[in-house]
XYZ file of C-alpha atoms in Angstrom:
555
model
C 0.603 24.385 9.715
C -0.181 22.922 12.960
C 3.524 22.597 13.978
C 3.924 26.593 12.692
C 0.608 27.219 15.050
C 2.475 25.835 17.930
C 5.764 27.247 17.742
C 4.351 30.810 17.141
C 2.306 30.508 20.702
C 5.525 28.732 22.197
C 7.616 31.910 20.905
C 5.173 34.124 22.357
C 4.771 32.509 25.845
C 8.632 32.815 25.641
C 8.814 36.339 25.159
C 6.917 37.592 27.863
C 7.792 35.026 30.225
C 11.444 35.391 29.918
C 13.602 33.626 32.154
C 10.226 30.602 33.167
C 10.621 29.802 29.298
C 11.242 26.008 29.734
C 8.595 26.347 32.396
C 5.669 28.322 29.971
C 6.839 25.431 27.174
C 6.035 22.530 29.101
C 2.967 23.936 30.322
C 1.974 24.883 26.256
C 2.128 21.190 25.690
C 0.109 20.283 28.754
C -2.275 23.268 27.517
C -2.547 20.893 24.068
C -1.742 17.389 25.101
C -3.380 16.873 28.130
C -0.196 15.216 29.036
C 3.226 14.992 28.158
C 4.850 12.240 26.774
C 1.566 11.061 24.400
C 2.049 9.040 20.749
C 2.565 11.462 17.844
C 0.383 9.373 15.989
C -2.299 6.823 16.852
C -2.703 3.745 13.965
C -5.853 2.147 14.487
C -5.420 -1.146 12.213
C -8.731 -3.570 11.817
C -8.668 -6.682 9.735
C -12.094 -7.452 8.565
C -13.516 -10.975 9.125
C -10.242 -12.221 11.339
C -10.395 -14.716 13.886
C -8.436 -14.680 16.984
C -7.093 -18.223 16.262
C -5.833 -16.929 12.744
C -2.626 -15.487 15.015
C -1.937 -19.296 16.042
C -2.838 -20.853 13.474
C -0.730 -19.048 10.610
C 2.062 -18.156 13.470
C 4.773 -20.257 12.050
C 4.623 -18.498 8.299
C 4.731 -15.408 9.844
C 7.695 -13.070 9.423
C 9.310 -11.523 12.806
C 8.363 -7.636 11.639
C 4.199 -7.654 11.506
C 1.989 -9.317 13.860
C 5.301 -11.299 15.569
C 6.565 -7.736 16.254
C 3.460 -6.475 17.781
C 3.303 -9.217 19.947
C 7.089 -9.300 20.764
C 7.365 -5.842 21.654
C 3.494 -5.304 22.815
C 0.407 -6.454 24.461
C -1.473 -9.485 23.337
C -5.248 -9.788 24.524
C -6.121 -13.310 24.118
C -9.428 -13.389 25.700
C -10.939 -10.589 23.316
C -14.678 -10.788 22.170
C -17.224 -8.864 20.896
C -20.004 -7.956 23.786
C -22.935 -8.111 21.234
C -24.679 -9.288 17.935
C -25.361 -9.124 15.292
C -20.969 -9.570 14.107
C -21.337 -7.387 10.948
C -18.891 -4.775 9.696
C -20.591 -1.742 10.020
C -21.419 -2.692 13.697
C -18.098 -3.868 14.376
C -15.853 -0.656 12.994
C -18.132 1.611 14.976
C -18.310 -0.154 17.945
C -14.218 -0.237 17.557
C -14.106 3.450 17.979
C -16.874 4.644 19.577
C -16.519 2.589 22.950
C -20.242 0.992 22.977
C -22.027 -1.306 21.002
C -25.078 -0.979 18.582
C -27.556 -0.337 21.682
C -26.013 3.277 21.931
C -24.245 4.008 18.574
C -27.312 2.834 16.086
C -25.242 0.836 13.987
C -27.239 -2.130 14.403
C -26.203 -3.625 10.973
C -24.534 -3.247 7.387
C -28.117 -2.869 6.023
C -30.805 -2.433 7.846
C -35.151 -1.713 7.687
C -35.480 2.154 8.471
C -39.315 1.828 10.263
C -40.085 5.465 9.796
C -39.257 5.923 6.007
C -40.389 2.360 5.151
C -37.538 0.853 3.291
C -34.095 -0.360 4.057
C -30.962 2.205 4.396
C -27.683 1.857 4.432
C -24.998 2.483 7.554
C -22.867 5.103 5.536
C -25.144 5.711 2.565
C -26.188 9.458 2.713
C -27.784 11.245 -0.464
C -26.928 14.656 0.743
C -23.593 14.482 0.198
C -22.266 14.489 -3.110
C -19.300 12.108 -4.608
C -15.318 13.504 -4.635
C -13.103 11.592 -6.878
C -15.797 9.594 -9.269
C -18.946 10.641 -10.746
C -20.291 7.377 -9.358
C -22.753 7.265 -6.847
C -20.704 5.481 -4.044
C -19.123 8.290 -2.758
C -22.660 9.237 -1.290
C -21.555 8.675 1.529
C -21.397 9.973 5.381
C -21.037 8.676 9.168
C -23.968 10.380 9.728
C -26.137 7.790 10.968
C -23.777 6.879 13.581
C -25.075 8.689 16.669
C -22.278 8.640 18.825
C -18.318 10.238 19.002
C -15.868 8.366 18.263
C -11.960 8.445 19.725
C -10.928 10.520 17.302
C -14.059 13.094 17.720
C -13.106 13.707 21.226
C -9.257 13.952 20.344
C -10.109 16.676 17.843
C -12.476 18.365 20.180
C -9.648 17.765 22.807
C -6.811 19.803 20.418
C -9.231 22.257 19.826
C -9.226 20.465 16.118
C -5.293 20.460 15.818
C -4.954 16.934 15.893
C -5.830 15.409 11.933
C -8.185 12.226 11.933
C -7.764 10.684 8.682
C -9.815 6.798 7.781
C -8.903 4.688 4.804
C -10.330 1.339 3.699
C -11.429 -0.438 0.631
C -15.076 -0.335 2.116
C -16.689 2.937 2.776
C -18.055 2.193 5.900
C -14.710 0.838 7.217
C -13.277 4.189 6.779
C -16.295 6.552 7.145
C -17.696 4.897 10.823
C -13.913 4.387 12.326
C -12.968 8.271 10.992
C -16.095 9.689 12.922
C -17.741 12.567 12.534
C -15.236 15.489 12.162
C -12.442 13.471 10.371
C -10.171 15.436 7.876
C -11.085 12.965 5.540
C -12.223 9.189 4.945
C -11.418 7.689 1.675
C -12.239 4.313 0.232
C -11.346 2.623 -2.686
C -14.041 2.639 -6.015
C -13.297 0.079 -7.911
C -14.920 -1.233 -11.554
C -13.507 0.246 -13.909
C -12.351 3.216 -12.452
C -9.961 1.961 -9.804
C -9.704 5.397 -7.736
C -9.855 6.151 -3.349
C -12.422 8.628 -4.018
C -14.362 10.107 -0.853
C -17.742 12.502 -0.484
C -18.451 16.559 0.395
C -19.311 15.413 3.732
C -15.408 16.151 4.110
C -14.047 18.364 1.421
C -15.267 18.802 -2.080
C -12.100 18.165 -3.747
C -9.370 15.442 -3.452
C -6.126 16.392 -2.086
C -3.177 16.879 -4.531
C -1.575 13.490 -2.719
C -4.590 11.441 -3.853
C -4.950 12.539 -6.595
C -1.252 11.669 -7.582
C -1.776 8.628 -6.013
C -4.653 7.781 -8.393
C -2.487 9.188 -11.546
C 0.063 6.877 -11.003
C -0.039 3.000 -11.689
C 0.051 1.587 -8.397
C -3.752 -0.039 -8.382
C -2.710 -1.365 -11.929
C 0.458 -2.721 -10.775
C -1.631 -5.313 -8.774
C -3.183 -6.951 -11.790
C -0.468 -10.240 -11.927
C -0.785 -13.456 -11.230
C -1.782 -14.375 -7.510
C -0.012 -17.320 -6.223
C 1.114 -18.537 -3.311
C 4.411 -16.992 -1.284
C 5.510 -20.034 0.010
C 5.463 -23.449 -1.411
C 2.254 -24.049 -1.233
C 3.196 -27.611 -0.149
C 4.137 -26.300 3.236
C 0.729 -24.806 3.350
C -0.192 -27.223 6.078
C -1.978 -25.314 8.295
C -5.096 -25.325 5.930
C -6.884 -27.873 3.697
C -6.864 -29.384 0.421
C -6.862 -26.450 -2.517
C -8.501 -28.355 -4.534
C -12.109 -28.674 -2.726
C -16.229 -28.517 -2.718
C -16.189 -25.303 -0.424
C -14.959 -22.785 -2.031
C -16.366 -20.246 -4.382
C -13.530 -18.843 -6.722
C -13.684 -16.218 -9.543
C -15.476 -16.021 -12.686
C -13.878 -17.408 -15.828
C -11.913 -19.690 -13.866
C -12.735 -23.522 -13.617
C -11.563 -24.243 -10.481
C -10.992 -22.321 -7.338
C -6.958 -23.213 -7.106
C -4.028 -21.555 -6.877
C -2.565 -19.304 -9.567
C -4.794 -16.879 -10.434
C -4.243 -14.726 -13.264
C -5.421 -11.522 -12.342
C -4.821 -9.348 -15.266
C -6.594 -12.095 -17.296
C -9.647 -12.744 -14.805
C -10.510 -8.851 -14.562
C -12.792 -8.277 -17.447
C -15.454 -11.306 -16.014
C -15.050 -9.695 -12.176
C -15.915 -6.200 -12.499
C -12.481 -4.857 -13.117
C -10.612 -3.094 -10.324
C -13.102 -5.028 -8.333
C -11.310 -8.378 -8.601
C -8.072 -6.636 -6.795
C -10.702 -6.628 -3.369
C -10.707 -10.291 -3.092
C -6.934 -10.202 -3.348
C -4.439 -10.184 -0.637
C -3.104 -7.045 -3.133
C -6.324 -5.137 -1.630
C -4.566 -5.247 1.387
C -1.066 -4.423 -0.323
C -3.325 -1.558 -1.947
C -4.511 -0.096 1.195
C -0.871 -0.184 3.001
C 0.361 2.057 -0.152
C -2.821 4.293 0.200
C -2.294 4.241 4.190
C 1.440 5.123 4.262
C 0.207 8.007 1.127
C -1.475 9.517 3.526
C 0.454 9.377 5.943
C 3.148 11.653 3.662
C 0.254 13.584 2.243
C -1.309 14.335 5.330
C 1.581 15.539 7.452
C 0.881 13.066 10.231
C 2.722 12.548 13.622
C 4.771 15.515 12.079
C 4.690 17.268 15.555
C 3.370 17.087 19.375
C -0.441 17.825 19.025
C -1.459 13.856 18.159
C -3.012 12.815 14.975
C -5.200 9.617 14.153
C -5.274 7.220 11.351
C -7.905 4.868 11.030
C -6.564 1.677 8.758
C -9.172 -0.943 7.808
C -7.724 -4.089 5.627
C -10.587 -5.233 3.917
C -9.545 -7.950 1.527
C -9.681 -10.401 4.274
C -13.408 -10.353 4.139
C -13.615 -10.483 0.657
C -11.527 -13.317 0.127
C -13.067 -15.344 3.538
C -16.362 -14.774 2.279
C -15.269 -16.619 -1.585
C -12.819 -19.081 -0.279
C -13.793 -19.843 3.251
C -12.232 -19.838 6.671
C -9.862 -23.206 5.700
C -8.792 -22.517 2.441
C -4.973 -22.062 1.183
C -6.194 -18.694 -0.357
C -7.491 -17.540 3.358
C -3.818 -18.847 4.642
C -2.054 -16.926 2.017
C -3.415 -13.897 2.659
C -2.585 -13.608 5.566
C 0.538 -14.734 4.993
C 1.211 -11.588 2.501
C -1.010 -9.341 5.207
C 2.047 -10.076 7.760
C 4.326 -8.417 4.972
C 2.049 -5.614 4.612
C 2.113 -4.509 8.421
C 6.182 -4.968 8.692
C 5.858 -2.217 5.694
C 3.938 -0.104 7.291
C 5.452 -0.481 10.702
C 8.973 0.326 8.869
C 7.397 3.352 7.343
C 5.885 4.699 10.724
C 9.721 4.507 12.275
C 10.919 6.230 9.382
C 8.527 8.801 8.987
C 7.446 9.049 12.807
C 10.026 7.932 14.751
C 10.568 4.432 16.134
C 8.579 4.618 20.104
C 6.526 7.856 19.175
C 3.145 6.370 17.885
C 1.297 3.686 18.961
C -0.797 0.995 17.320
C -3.858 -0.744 17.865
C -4.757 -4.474 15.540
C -8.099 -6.045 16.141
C -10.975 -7.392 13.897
C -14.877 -6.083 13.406
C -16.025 -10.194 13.066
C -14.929 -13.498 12.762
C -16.147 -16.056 10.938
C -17.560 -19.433 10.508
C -16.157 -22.664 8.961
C -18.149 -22.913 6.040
C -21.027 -25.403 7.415
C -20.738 -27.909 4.763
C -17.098 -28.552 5.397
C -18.111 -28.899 8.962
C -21.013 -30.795 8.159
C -19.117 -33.228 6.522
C -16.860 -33.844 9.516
C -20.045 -34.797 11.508
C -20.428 -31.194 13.046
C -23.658 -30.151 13.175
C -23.867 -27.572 10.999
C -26.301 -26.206 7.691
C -28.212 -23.802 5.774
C -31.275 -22.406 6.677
C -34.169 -22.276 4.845
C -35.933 -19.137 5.062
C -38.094 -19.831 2.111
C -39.915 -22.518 3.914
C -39.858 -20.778 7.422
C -41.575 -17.975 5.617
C -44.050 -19.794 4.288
C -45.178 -21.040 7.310
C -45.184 -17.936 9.557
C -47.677 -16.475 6.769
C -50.051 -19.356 6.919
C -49.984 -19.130 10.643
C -50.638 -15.234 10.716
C -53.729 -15.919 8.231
C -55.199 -18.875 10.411
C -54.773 -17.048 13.638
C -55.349 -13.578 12.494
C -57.167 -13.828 10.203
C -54.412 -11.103 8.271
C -51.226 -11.584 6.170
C -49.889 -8.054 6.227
C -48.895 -8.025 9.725
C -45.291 -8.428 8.828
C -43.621 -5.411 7.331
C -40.442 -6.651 7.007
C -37.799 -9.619 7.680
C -33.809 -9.004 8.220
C -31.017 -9.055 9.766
C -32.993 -12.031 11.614
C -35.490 -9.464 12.916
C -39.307 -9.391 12.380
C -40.680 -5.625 11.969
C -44.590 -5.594 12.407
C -46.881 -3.454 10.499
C -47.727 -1.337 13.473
C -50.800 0.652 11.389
C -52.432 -2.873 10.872
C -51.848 -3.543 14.488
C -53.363 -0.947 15.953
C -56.245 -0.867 12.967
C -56.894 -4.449 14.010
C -57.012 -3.124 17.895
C -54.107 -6.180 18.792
C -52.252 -5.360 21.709
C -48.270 -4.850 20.072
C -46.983 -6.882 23.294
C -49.567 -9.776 23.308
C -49.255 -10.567 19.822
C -45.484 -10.584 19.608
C -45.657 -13.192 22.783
C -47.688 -15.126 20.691
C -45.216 -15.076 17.591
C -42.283 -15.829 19.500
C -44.158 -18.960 20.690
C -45.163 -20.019 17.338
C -41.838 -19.418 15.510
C -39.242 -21.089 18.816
C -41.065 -24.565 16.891
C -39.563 -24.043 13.671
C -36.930 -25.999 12.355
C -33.363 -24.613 13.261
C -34.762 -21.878 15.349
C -32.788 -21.173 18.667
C -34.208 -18.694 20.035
C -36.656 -15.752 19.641
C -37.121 -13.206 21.843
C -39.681 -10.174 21.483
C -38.704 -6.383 22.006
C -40.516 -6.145 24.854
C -38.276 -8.404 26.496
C -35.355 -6.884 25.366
C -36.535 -3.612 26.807
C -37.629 -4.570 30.152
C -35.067 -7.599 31.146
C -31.728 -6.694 32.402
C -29.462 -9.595 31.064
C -25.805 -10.347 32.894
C -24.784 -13.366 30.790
C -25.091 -15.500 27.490
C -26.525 -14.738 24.158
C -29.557 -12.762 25.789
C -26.846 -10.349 26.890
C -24.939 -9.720 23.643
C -28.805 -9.254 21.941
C -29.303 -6.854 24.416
C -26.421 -4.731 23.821
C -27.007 -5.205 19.643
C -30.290 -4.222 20.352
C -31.592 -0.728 19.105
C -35.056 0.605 20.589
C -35.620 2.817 18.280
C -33.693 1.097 15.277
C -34.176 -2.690 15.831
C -37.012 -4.688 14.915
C -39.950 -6.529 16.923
C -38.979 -9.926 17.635
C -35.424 -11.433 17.385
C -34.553 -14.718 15.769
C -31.201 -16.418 16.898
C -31.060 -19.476 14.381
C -29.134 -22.630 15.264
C -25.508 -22.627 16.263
C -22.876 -23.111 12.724
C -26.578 -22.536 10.508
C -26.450 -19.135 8.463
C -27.986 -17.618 5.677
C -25.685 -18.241 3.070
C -24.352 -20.185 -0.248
C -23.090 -23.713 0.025
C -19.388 -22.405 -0.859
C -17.328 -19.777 1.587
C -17.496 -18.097 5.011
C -19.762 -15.792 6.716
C -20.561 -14.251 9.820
C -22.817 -12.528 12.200
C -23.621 -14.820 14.990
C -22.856 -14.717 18.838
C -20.632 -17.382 18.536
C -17.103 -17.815 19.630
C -15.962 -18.043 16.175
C -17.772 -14.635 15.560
C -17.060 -13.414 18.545
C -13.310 -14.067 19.208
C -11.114 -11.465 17.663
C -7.182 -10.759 18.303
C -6.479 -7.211 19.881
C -2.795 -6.170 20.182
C -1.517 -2.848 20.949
C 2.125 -2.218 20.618
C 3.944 1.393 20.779
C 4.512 4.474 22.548
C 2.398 3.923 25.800
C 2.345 0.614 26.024
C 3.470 -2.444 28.227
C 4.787 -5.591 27.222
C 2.902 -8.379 28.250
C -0.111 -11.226 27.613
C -3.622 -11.804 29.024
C -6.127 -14.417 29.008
C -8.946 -12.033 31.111
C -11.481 -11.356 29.244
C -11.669 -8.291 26.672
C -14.608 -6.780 25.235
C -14.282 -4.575 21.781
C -15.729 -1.571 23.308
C -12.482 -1.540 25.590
C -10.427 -0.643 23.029
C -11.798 3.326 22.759
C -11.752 4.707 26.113
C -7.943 2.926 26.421
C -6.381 5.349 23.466
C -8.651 8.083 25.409
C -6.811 7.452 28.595
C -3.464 6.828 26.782
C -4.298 10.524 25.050
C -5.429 12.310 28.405
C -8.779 12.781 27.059
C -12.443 12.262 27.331
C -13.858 9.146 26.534
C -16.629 8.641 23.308
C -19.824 10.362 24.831
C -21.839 6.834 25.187
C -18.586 4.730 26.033
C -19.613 1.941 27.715
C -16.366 0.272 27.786
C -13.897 0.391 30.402
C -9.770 1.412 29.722
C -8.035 -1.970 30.050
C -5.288 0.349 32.455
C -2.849 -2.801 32.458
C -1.845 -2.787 29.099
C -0.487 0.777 29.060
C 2.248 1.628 30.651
């Protein structure tokens, strides 16, 4: 339709213009593209919960067509972090796309305590929108407590909404926040015992004929086989022992070692479920990705389109297995096949040199703290229990009151602010006075109150990234930063959310139509990555970009 919508004008210009035709067409496409000479189709890829050193570390397994290719024929940010904390998903896909960081876009976590209704909401959950594709609730679903554009907004604002933004993922939120608000569509995958990419009516209130074929055939099925490793694992030397204390596993199985018979495993892991914490989740969402691409018509002309790609299974199967294990090593391993598919498919179906791609990460992760513990790191688990505990015996002795504390999360401290001002406390004098009590708990870094986070410009260090994490409206009262490698967490597998380099420190490639070969080691931040694809497109940047377009990567 779009292509139909352009060649009508384009015949029209023509006719009245007569001989300036090849004048009047090139201006039509400056009228539409900004520019000439922009990507047909812009493939935003994240992999959830990958570390920078993952492209190292696994380089040698790697085939020459994935993240060798991107590399070989792109640009390779070395130096790429993320400018703020907490290192969650949610956080990360929006800050991705929307060119700022939680401090402007409100995604300030996956979860998080809403003070004015009282209880905790989710970043995507919505209950005005009704599920398409499943009678379950999780298609409830919407980006609209994302307060900012994304990218794609402004490129469909930009083509006068021409241009299709479409966002796919196994996780709702890493195909809802990335897609934005005026998407064509987002779609994520519902698992259990359904096994279906469903989305919500924020976006249409029926599926497309493509999806649904998609879900009529046997392709999520397909994936229920025996998981094992591509390679020998033998020559799986760039990760430890298989056979280990530190990993979680599945249900029904004994021990947490290679094969793993999926088909038989499903029924005590939630069904389609199991496939997520799979490197055929990933295989899953390239099928559904290229789909889409077919379904959806995209890069089929000049006006440019946007596909939002999140591979989720990464994070599933870090968070089980942990950042050392053969399992994390082979998925990646079978990830690398996965991109060289879909790379082939976008030269196929695109054209070779007329889209461009972005790779990057919304977190890293952690080495699961008992591994490094027992390798003389320091490293633990914290014991929030105990901490808890305290604090309330120290708000009763001092105050006199234990309902001062509304709630605890995301290692934030919301105050009851009616009891405050009932009690006739001054908010800033008694969260001074918390902050000192609780920076003498074990494993306690830091704390810093909102107050300071409002009224102290920091330049550098962790102050800095709380600063840009932090929400005024959204964020809680005082800030806990726990000690470095101790989390929140079980004794087996990986996690994440810190402002450490292993958090922090994400790969960013961009390879395509656009862009320049070459390497850097300068530093990157995340929200970098939006206003470059706006400049590449000739467009405006996110409304609260607070990034900057890294200019030497594009050529």
């Amino acid at each position: 339709m779009k292509r139909l919508l352009v060649l009508i004008s384009i015949f029209t210009l023509s006719m009245s213009c007569g001989s300036q035709n090849v004048k009047t067409e090139t201006s039509k496409k400056e009228v539409v593209n900004g520019v000439t000479g922009k990507p047909k189709l812009v493939v935003g890829i994240v992999v959830d919960q990958m570390r920078y050193d993952y492209l190292t570390r696994f380089n040698s397994k790697f085939g020459e067509g994935g993240f060798k290719r991107m590399i070989r024929e792109g640009f390779n940010c070395k130096n790429n972090h993320f400018n703020y904390v907490p290192t969650y998903t949610g956080p990360g896909h929006a800050s991705i796309y929307t060119g700022t960081t939680p401090k402007y876009h409100g995604i300030i976590g996956n979860n998080w305590y809403d003070k004015e209704i009282k209880e905790s909401v989710y970043c995507a959950g919505d209950d005005n929108v009704n599920s398409v594709g499943t009678e379950h609730v999780a298609g409830k679903m919407s980006p609209h407590r994302m307060q900012t554009t994304t990218f794609g907004d402004e490129n469909r604002l930009f083509t006068q909404m021409q241009g299709k933004t479409i966002g796919v993922s196994l996780k709702d939120r890493g195909a809802i926040l990335p897609a934005g608000h005026t998407a064509n569509a987002a779609y994520w995958f519902h698992g259990r015992d359904e096994g279906v990419w469903i989305t919500s009516s924020f976006y249409r209130n029926d599926l497309p004929k493509w999806v649904t074929d998609f879900n009529n055939s046997d392709t999520a099925e397909s994936y229920f086989k025996v998981w094992d490793t591509f390679h020998d694992i033998s020559t799986y030397n760039e990760s430890g022992a298989d056979d280990n204390t530190f990993e979680g596993g599945f249900n029904g199985k004994e021990k947490a070692t290679f094969p793993y018979d999926l088909k038989q495993l499903k029924e005590t892991n939630r069904g389609f479920e199991i496939l997520k914490a799979t490197p055929y989740g990933n295989s899953l969402t390239a099928d559904f990705a290229m789909a889409a691409i077919k379904g959806e018509d995209l890069g089929q002309d000049d006006i440019t389109d946007v596909l939002a790609v999140s591979f989720s299974s990464t994070d599933y199967v870090g968070h089980n297995f942990g950042v050392n294990s053969k399992e994390v090593e082979d998925t990646y391993i079978r990830l690398d096949k996965d991109l060289e598919r879909l790379f082939k498919y976008l030269d196929e179906t695109v054209g070779k040199g007329e889209y461009t791609v972005f790779l990057t990460s919304d977190h890293g992760a952690i080495d699961v703290p008992a591994y490094l513990r027992s390798l003389k790191i320091p490293a633990g688990y914290l014991n929030n229990r105990a901490t808890k505990t305290r604090f309330d015996e120290y708000l009763l002795s001092t105050f006199e009151n234990s309902d001062l504390v509304e709630n605890v999360s995301n290692d934030q401290i919301f105050l009851n602010r009616n009891k405050v001002d009932s009690l006739g406390l001054n908010i800033n004098a008694l969260t001074e006075k918390m902050v000192n009590e609780l920076i003498k708990y074990d494993h306690v870094y830091k704390v810093y109150s909102a107050h300071t986070m409002v009224t102290t410009d920091f330049t550098t260090g962790i102050e800095q990234l709380l600063q840009n994490g932090y929400n005024q409206k959204r964020s809680g009262d005082i800030i806990l930063v726990p000690d470095p490698d101790y989390i929140s967490y079980g004794k087996t597998g990986s996690t994440h959310g810190s402002g450490l380099n292993h958090d922090t420190h994400v790969p960013l490639l961009f390879f395509g139509k656009g862009i320049k070969h070459g390497e850097t080691y300068d530093k990157t931040v995340i929200p970098d990555i939006a206003p470059t694809m706006s400049a590449l497109l000739g467009i405006s940047f996110p409304n609260s970009s607070t990034g900057q377009p890294l200019g030497f990567v594009l050529d």
